[in-house]
Each structure stands twice: as C-alpha cells, then as structure tokens.
mmCIF file of C-alpha atoms in Angstrom:
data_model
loop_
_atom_site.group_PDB
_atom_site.id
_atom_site.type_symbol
_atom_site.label_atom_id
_atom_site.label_comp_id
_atom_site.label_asym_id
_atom_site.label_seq_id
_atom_site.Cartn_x
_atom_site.Cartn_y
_atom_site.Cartn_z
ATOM 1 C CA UNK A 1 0.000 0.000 0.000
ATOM 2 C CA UNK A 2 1.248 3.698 -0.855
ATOM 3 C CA UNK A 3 0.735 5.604 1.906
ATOM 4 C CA UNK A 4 0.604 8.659 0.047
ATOM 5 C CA UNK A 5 -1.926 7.692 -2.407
ATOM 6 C CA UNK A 6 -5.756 8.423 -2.691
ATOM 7 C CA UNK A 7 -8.298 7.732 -5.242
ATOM 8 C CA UNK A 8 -11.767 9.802 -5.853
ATOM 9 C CA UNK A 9 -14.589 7.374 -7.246
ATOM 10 C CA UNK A 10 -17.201 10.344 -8.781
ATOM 11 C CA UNK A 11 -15.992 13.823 -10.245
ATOM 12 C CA UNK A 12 -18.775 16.033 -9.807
ATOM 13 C CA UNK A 13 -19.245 18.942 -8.420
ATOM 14 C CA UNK A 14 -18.200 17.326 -4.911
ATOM 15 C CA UNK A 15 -15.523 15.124 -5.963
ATOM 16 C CA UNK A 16 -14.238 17.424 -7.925
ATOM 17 C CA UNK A 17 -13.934 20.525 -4.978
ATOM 18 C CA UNK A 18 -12.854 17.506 -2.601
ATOM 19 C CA UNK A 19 -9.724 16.711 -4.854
ATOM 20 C CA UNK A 20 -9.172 20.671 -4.963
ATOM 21 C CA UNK A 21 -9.343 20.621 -1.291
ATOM 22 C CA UNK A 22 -6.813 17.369 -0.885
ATOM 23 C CA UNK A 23 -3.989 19.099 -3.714
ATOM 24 C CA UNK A 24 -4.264 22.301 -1.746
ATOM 25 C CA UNK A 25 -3.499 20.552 1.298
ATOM 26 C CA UNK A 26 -0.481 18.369 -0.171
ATOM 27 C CA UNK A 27 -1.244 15.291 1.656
ATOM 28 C CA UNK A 28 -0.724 12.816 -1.458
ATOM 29 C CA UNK A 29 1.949 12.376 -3.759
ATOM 30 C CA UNK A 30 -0.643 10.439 -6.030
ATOM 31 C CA UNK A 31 -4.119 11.250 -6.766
ATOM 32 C CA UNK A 32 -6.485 9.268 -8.982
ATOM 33 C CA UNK A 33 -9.730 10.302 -10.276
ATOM 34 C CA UNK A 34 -12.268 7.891 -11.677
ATOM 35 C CA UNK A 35 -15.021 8.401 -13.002
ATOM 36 C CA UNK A 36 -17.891 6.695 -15.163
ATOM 37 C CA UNK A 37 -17.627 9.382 -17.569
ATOM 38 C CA UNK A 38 -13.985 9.320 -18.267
ATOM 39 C CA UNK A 39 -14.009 12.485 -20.397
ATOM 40 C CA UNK A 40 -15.048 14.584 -16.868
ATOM 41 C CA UNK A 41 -12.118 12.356 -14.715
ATOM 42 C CA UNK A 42 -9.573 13.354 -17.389
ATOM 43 C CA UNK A 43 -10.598 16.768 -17.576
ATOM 44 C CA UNK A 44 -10.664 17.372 -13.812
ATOM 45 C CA UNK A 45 -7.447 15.843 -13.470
ATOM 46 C CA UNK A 46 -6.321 18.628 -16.763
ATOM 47 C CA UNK A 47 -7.380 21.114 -14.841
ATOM 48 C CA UNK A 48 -5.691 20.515 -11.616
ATOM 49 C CA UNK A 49 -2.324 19.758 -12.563
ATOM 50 C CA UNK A 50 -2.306 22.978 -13.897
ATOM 51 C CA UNK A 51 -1.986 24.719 -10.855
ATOM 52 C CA UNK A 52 0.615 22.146 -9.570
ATOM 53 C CA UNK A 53 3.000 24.051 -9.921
ATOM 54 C CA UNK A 54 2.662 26.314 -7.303
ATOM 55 C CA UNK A 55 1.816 23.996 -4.910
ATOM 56 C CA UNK A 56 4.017 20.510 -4.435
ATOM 57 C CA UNK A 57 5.056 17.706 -6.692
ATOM 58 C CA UNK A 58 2.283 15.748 -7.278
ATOM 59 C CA UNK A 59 0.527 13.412 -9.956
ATOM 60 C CA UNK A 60 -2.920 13.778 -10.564
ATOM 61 C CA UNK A 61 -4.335 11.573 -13.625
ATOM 62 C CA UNK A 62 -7.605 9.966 -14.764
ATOM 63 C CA UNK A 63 -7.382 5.964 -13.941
ATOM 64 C CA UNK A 64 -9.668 3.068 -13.667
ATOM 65 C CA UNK A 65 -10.418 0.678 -10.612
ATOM 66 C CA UNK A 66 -7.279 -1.291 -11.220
ATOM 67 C CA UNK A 67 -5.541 1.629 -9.832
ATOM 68 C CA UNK A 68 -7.264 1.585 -6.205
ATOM 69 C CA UNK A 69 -5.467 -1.381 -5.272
ATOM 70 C CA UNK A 70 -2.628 0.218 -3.585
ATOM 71 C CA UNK A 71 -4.552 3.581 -2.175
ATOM 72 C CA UNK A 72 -4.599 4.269 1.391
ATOM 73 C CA UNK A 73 -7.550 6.086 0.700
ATOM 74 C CA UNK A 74 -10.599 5.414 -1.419
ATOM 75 C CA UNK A 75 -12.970 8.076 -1.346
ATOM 76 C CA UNK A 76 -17.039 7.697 -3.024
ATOM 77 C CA UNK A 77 -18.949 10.723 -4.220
ATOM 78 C CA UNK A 78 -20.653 9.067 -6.923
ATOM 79 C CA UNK A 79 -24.242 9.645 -6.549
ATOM 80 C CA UNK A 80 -27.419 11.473 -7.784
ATOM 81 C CA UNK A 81 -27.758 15.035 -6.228
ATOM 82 C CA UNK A 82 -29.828 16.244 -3.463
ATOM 83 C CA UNK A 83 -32.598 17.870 -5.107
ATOM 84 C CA UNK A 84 -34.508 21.282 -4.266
ATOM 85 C CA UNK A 85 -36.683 20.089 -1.106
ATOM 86 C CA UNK A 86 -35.438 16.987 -1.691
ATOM 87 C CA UNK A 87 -34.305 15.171 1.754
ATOM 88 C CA UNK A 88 -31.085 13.445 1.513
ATOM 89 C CA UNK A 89 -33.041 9.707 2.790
ATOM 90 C CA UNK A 90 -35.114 10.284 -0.608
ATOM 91 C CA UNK A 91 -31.574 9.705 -2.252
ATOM 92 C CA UNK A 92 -31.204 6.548 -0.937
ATOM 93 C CA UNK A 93 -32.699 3.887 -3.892
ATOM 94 C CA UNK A 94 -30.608 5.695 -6.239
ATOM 95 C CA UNK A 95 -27.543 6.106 -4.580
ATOM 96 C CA UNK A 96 -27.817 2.241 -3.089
ATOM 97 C CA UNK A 97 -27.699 1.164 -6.360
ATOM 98 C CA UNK A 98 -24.833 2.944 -7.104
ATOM 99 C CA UNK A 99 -22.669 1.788 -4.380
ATOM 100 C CA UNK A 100 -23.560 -2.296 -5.383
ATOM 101 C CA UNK A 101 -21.985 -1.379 -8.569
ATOM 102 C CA UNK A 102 -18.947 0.505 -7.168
ATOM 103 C CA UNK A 103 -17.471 -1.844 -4.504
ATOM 104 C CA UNK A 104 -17.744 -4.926 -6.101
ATOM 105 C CA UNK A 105 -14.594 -2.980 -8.329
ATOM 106 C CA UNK A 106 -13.219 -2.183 -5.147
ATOM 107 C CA UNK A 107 -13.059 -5.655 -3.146
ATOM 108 C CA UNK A 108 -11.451 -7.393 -6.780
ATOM 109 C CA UNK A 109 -9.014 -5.471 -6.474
ATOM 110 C CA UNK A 110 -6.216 -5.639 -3.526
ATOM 111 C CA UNK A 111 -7.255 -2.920 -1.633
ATOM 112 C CA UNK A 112 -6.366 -2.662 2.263
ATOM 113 C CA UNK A 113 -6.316 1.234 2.734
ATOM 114 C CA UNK A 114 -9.973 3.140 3.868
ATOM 115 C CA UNK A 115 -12.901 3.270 2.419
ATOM 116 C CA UNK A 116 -14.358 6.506 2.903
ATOM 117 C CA UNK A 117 -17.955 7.586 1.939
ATOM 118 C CA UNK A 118 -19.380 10.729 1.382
ATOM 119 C CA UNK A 119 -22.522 10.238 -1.035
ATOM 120 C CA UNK A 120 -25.948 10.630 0.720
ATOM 121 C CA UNK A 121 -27.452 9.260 2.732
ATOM 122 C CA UNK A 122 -24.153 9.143 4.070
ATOM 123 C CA UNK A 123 -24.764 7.133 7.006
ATOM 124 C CA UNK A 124 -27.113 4.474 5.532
ATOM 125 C CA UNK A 125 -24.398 4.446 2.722
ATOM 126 C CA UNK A 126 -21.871 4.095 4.642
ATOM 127 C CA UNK A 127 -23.410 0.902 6.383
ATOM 128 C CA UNK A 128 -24.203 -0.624 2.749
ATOM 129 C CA UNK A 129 -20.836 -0.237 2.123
ATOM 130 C CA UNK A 130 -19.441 -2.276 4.590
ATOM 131 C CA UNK A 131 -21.972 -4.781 4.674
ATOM 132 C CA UNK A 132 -21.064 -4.868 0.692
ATOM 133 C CA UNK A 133 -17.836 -4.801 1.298
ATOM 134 C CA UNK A 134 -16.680 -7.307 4.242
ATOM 135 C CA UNK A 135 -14.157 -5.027 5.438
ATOM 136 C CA UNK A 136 -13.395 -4.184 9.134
ATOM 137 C CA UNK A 137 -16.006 -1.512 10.473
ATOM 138 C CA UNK A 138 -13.102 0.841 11.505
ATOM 139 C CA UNK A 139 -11.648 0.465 7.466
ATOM 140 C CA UNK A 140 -14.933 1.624 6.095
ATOM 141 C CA UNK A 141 -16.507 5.032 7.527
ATOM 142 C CA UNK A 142 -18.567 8.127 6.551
ATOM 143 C CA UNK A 143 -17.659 11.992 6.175
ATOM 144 C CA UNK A 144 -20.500 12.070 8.884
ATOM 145 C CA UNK A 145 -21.282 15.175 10.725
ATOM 146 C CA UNK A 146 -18.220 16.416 10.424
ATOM 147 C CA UNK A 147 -19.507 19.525 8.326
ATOM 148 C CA UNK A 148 -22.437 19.797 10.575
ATOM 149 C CA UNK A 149 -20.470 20.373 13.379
ATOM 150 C CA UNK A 150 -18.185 22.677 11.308
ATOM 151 C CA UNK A 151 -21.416 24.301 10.650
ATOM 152 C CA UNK A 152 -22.120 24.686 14.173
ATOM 153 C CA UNK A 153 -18.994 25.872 15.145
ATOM 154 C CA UNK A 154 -19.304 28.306 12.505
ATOM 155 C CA UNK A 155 -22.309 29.590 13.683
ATOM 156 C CA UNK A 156 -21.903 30.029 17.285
ATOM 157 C CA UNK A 157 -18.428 31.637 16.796
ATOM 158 C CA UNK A 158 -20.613 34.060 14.579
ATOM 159 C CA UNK A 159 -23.047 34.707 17.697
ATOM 160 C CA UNK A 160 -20.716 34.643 20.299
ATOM 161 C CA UNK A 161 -18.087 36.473 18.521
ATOM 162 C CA UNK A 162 -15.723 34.270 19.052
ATOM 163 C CA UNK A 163 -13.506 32.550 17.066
ATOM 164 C CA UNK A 164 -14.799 29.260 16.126
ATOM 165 C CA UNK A 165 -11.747 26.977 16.340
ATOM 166 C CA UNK A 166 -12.136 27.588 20.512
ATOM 167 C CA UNK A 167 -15.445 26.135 20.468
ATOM 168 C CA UNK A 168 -15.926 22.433 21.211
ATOM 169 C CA UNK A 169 -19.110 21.201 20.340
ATOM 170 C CA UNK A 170 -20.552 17.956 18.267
ATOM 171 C CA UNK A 171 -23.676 17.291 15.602
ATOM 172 C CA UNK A 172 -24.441 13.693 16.331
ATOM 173 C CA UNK A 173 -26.348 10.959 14.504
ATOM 174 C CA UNK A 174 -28.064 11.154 11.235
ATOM 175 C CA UNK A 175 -26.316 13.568 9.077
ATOM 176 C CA UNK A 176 -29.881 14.930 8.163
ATOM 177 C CA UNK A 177 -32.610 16.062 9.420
ATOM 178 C CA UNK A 178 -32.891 14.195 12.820
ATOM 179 C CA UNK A 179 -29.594 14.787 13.727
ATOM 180 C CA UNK A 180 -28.696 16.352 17.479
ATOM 181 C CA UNK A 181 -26.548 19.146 18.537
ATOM 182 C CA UNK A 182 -24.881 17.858 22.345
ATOM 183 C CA UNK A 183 -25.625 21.308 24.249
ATOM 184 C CA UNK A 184 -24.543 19.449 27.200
ATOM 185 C CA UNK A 185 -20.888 19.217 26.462
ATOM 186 C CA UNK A 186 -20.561 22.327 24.302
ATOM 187 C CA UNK A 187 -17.987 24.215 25.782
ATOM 188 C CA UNK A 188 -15.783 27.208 24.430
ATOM 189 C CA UNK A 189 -12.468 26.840 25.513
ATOM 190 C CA UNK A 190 -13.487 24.647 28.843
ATOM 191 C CA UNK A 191 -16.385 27.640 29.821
ATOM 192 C CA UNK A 192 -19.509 25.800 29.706
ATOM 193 C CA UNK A 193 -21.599 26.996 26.425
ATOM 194 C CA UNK A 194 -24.489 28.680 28.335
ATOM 195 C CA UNK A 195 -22.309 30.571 30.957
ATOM 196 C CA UNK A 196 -20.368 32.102 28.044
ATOM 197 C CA UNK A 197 -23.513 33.078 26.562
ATOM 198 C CA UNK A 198 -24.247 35.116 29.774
ATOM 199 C CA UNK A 199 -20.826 36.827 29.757
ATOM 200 C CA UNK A 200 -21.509 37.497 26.142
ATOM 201 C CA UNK A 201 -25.137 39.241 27.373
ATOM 202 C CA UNK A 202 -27.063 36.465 25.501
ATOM 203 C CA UNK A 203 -29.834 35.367 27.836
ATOM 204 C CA UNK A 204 -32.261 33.208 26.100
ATOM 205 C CA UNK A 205 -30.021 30.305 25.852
ATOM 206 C CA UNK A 206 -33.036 27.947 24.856
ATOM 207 C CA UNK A 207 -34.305 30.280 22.342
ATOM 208 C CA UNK A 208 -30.750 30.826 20.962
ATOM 209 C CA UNK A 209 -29.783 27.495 21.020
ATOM 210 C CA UNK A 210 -32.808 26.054 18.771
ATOM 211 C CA UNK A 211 -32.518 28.709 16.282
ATOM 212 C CA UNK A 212 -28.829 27.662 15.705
ATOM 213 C CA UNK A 213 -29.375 24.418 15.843
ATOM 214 C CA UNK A 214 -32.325 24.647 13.246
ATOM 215 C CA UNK A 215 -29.897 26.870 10.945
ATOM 216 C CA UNK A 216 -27.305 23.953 11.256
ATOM 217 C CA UNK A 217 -29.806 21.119 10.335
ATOM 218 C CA UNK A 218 -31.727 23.138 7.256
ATOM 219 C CA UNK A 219 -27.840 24.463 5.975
ATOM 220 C CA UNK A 220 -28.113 22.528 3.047
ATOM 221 C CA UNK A 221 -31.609 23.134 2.070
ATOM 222 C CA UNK A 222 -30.998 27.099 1.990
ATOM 223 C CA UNK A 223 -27.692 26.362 0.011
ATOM 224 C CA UNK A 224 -29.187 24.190 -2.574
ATOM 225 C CA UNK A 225 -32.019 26.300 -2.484
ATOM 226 C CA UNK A 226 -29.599 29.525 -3.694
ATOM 227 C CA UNK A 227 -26.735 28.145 -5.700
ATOM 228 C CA UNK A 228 -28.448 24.322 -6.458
ATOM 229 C CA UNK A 229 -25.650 22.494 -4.422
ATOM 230 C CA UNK A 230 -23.430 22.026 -1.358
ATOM 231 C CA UNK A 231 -19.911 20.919 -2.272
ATOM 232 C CA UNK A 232 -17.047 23.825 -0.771
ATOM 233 C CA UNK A 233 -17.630 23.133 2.711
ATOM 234 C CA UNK A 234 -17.715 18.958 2.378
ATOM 235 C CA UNK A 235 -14.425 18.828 0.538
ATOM 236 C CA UNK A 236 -12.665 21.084 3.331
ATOM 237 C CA UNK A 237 -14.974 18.573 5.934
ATOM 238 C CA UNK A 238 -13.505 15.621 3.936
ATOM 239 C CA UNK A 239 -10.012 17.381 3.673
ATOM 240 C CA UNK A 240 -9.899 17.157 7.050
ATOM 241 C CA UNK A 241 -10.429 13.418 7.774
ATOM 242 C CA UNK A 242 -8.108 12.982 5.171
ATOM 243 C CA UNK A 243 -5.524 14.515 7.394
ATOM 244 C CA UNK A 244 -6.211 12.625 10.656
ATOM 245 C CA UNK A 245 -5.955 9.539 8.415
ATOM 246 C CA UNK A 246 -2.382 9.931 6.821
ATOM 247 C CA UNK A 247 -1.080 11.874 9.513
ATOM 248 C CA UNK A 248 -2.115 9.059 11.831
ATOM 249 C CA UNK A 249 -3.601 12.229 14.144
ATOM 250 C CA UNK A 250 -5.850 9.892 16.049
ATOM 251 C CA UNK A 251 -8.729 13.483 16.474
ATOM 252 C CA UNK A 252 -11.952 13.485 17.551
ATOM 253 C CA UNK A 253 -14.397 13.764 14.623
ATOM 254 C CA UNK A 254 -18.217 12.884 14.488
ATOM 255 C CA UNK A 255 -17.747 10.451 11.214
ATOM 256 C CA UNK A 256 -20.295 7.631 10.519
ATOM 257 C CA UNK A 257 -19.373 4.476 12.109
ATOM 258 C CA UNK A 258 -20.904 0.734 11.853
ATOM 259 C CA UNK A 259 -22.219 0.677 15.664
ATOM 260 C CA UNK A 260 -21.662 -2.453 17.374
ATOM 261 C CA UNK A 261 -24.286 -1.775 20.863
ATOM 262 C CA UNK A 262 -22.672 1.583 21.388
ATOM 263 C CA UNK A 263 -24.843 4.259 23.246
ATOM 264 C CA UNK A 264 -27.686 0.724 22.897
ATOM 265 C CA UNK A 265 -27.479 0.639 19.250
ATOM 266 C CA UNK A 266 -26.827 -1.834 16.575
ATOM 267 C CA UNK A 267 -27.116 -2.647 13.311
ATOM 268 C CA UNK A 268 -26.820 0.456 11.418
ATOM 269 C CA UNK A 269 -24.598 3.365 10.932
ATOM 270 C CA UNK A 270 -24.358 6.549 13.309
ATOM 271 C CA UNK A 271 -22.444 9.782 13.252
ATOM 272 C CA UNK A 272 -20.425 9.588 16.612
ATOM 273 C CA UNK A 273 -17.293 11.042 17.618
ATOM 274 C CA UNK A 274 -14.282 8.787 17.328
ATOM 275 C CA UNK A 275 -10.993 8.434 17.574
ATOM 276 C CA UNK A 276 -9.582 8.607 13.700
ATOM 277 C CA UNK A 277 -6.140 8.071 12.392
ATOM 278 C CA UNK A 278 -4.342 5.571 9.913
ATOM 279 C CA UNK A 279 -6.610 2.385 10.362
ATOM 280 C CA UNK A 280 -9.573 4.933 10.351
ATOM 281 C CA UNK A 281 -12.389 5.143 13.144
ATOM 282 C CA UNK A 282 -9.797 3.473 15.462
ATOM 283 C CA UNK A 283 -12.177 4.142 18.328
ATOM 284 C CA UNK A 284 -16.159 5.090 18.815
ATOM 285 C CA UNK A 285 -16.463 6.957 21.448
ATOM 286 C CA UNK A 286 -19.285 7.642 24.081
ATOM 287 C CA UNK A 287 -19.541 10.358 25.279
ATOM 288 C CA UNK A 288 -21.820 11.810 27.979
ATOM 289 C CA UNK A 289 -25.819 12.709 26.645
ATOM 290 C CA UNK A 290 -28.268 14.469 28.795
ATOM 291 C CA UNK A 291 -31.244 11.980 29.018
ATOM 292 C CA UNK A 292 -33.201 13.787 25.879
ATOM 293 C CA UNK A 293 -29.969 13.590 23.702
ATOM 294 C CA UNK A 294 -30.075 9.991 24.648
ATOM 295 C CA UNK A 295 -34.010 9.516 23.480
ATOM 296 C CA UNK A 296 -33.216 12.064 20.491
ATOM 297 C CA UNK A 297 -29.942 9.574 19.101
ATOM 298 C CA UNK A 298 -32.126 7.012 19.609
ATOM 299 C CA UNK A 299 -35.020 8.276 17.652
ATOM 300 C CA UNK A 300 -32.742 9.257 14.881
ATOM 301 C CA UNK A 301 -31.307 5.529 14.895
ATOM 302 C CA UNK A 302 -34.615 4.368 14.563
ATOM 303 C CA UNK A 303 -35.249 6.465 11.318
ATOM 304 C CA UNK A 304 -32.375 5.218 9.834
ATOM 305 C CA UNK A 305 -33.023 1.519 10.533
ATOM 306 C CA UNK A 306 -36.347 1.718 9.138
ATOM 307 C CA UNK A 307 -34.987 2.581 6.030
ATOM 308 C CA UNK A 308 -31.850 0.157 6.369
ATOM 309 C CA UNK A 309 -33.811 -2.788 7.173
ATOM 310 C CA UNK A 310 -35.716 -2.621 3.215
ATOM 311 C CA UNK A 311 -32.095 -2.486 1.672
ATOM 312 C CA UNK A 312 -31.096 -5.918 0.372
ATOM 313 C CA UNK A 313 -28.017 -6.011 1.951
ATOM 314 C CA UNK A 314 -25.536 -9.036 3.023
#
C-alpha cells in the first residue's frame, strides 16, 4: 500500500472541490480520479495539474479501478444530487444502487487502505458499504457530521463572537434532518456553552440554542435552495479526515461508524465522535448525553433503521 496515495470514485461537483481541497493541502503524492464518464475524470485531473505548480510535486491523472489497489484512501462521491426540497433519505434507492456497482470494483481489487464515503445518505451508505464490502467496520466510515459540526462551530463563533476553532461542540447521529446538537458538552475553551452566553449578554439560551441548531440542520436546504448544491464546505470537511488519516492524528471527529451496541445501538450506521487516524475510526467513542440527547440519538437511529432494514443487503 502507498501511503501517500488516494483515489476519488465520482468527479462532480463534490468530488471534484474535494480533490481541490486534498492538492491544496499536499497530503498525497498520487491522486487518482475515476469516473464513469472518463471524459469529466480526465478533464478534472487537466485542470488541476495545472496549478501544480505552485503547490508541491504531485501526480494527478484519470485511472480506472485497477488503480485503487494500492490507495490508502478510497474516497465515493458518486451519486445522484440532493434535489430542491429533496431530503437526503429520498436519495437513498438511487444512490444504493450505485454503491452495489462501485465496490464490487473495489473488493477485486487488492485494496487494504480506507474506504471513505461521502454520497448521501451518508450514514445508511456508509453501512451498505461495509456490509457490501466485508471489510473491518473501523476500514470503512462516513464523512459524517463532520460539516455539521463545522457548521455549528461556525455559527456560534458568529453569535458569540468568538472565534470558532475555541469552540468544542458535536452534531451527532443522522447527518440529516434528525440529527442532534450535544448542548450538554458544548464548551468554548473549557467555559460551559451557556455561561459564556451570559458573559456574552445572551440570555435566552433555549431560544438561541434552537434557532442555531435549526440553521445547522436546514444548511443545506438554503444552500441548494440559492446556488443548487453544497460541495465547498464537504471537501474542506472531507479534507480534514483525510488529514487525521495519513497523519495518523488519532482526532476526535463525528464520522459515521458501523455501531456495534454503542450508546444501545446496533445494526446500522451513526455519526459519533471517534478516535480517527491511519486504520480509520480506530475508536467510537461515548460520550456523555443528557437523558433527551439519549431519546433524540435514539429516535434518529430508529429512522435510519427503518430505512436500512428494506435495503437488500448481506
């Protein structure tokens, strides 16, 4: 396996702006681009090494499956868009279908690097992939709510004015519309979230807190809605896990993960902070819920396993 080698299945508009994202950060010395529409790979991959150099030595080229077998990282966009008003579970007959056709290429092939999804429904993707697959859980994991939480970040830094790399707060669970924002925990630089709010003068901490939260969940709805889709902010998202992965970082991020009885859940695939780093979610954690967090996760589990259990899966 090449350590320093990564491979993009789907060169859309977000596999595209994730490769951007991945060159720009100079993590790989080998990027591959594939595509079902070879014409778009090779002309993505055109376009980028154009601007190599003034960046890093690099070799970015249009390939075929063949050339996933010694990646460390396999990355899957491919997909039909979210729609206008379209939810991202509506996606999922299309995007299932996709996937059955995509890792079959994958698991002929020698791969042992990790298998990272992004297409939507990420998380009941993400659990179709691995069932597809047979790979280790922790080889095979989601981009998750790792934008949503960059999202939240984003926006309390915003109302707080703050700088949002000093908050420390989590999206959990679907990445969709049930997922959860963990008030509980949130913390800006170890202050608990709502007494910062009252040294910032912001006393309607319930009132404040479900309007951000609510801006969070519907962020993709109001982007799609204005500019028809969301692709900037996943590829830095996805830039990121890149990172922890071949910098062996072992961070905390809220990717999707194959739960195994975890927070008394099983069977499906979550968005929960763990532990990621060369052999990817190396550890789920669990971290503390108030007791409605704990009924909310569940509830959003239970949405997703509705819809999981009328896949045909393995």
């Amino acid at each position: 396996m090449n350590p320093r080698k990564a491979a993009i299945i789907g060169c859309g508009f977000v596999g595209s702006s994730i490769a951007f994202s991945l060159i720009q950060k100079g993590l790989f010395s080998e990027l591959v681009l594939i595509d079902a529409n070879r014409d778009k790979a090779e002309g993505e991959a055109m376009d980028l090494s154009h601007g190599l150099p003034y960046i890093a030595a690099m070799d970015v080229y249009a390939g075929t499956y063949d050339d996933v077998a010694d990646c460390a990282l396999v990355i899957i966009t491919a997909g039909a868009n979210q729609k206008p008003g379209e939810t991202r579970l509506e996606l999922i007959g299309k995007n299932v279908a996709i996937l059955q056709s995509i890792i079959p290429q994958i698991t002929s092939r020698p791969f042992g690097g990790i298998l990272l999804i992004v297409s939507n429904p990420v998380d009941v993707l993400t659990y179709a992939a691995w069932r597809l697959s047979g790979y280790p859980a922790h080889r095979v994991i989601g981009s998750g709510t790792v934008l949503d939480t960059a999202r939240l970040k984003y926006l309390l830094g915003e109302h707080l004015q703050v700088d949002s790399r000093s908050i420390h707060a989590v999206i959990i669970g679907e990445h969709g519309d049930s997922e959860l924002a963990v008030w509980s925990g949130a913390n800006i630089s170890g202050i608990p979230l709502a007494h910062f709010c009252q040294l910032q003068g912001h006393n309607d901490y319930q009132g404040n807190t479900k309007r951000l939260y609510e801006s969070v969940r519907d962020s993709a709805y109001e982007i799609i809605r204005r500019k028809g889709a969301t692709y900037y902010g996943i590829a830095m998202a996805v830039g990121r896990i890149a990172e922890c992965i071949v910098k062996d970082e072992r961070a905390v991020l809220p990717v999707s993960v194959a739960l195994g009885g975890q927070y008394g859940l099983q069977g499906l695939s979550l968005s929960i902070p763990s532990i990621v780093g060369r052999r990817g979610a190396e550890q789920i954690l669990e971290i503390p819920l108030a007791p409605e967090e704990q009924q909310a996760l569940t509830d959003s589990a239970n949405q997703l396993l509705e819809v999981i259990r009328t896949l045909n899966l393995p």
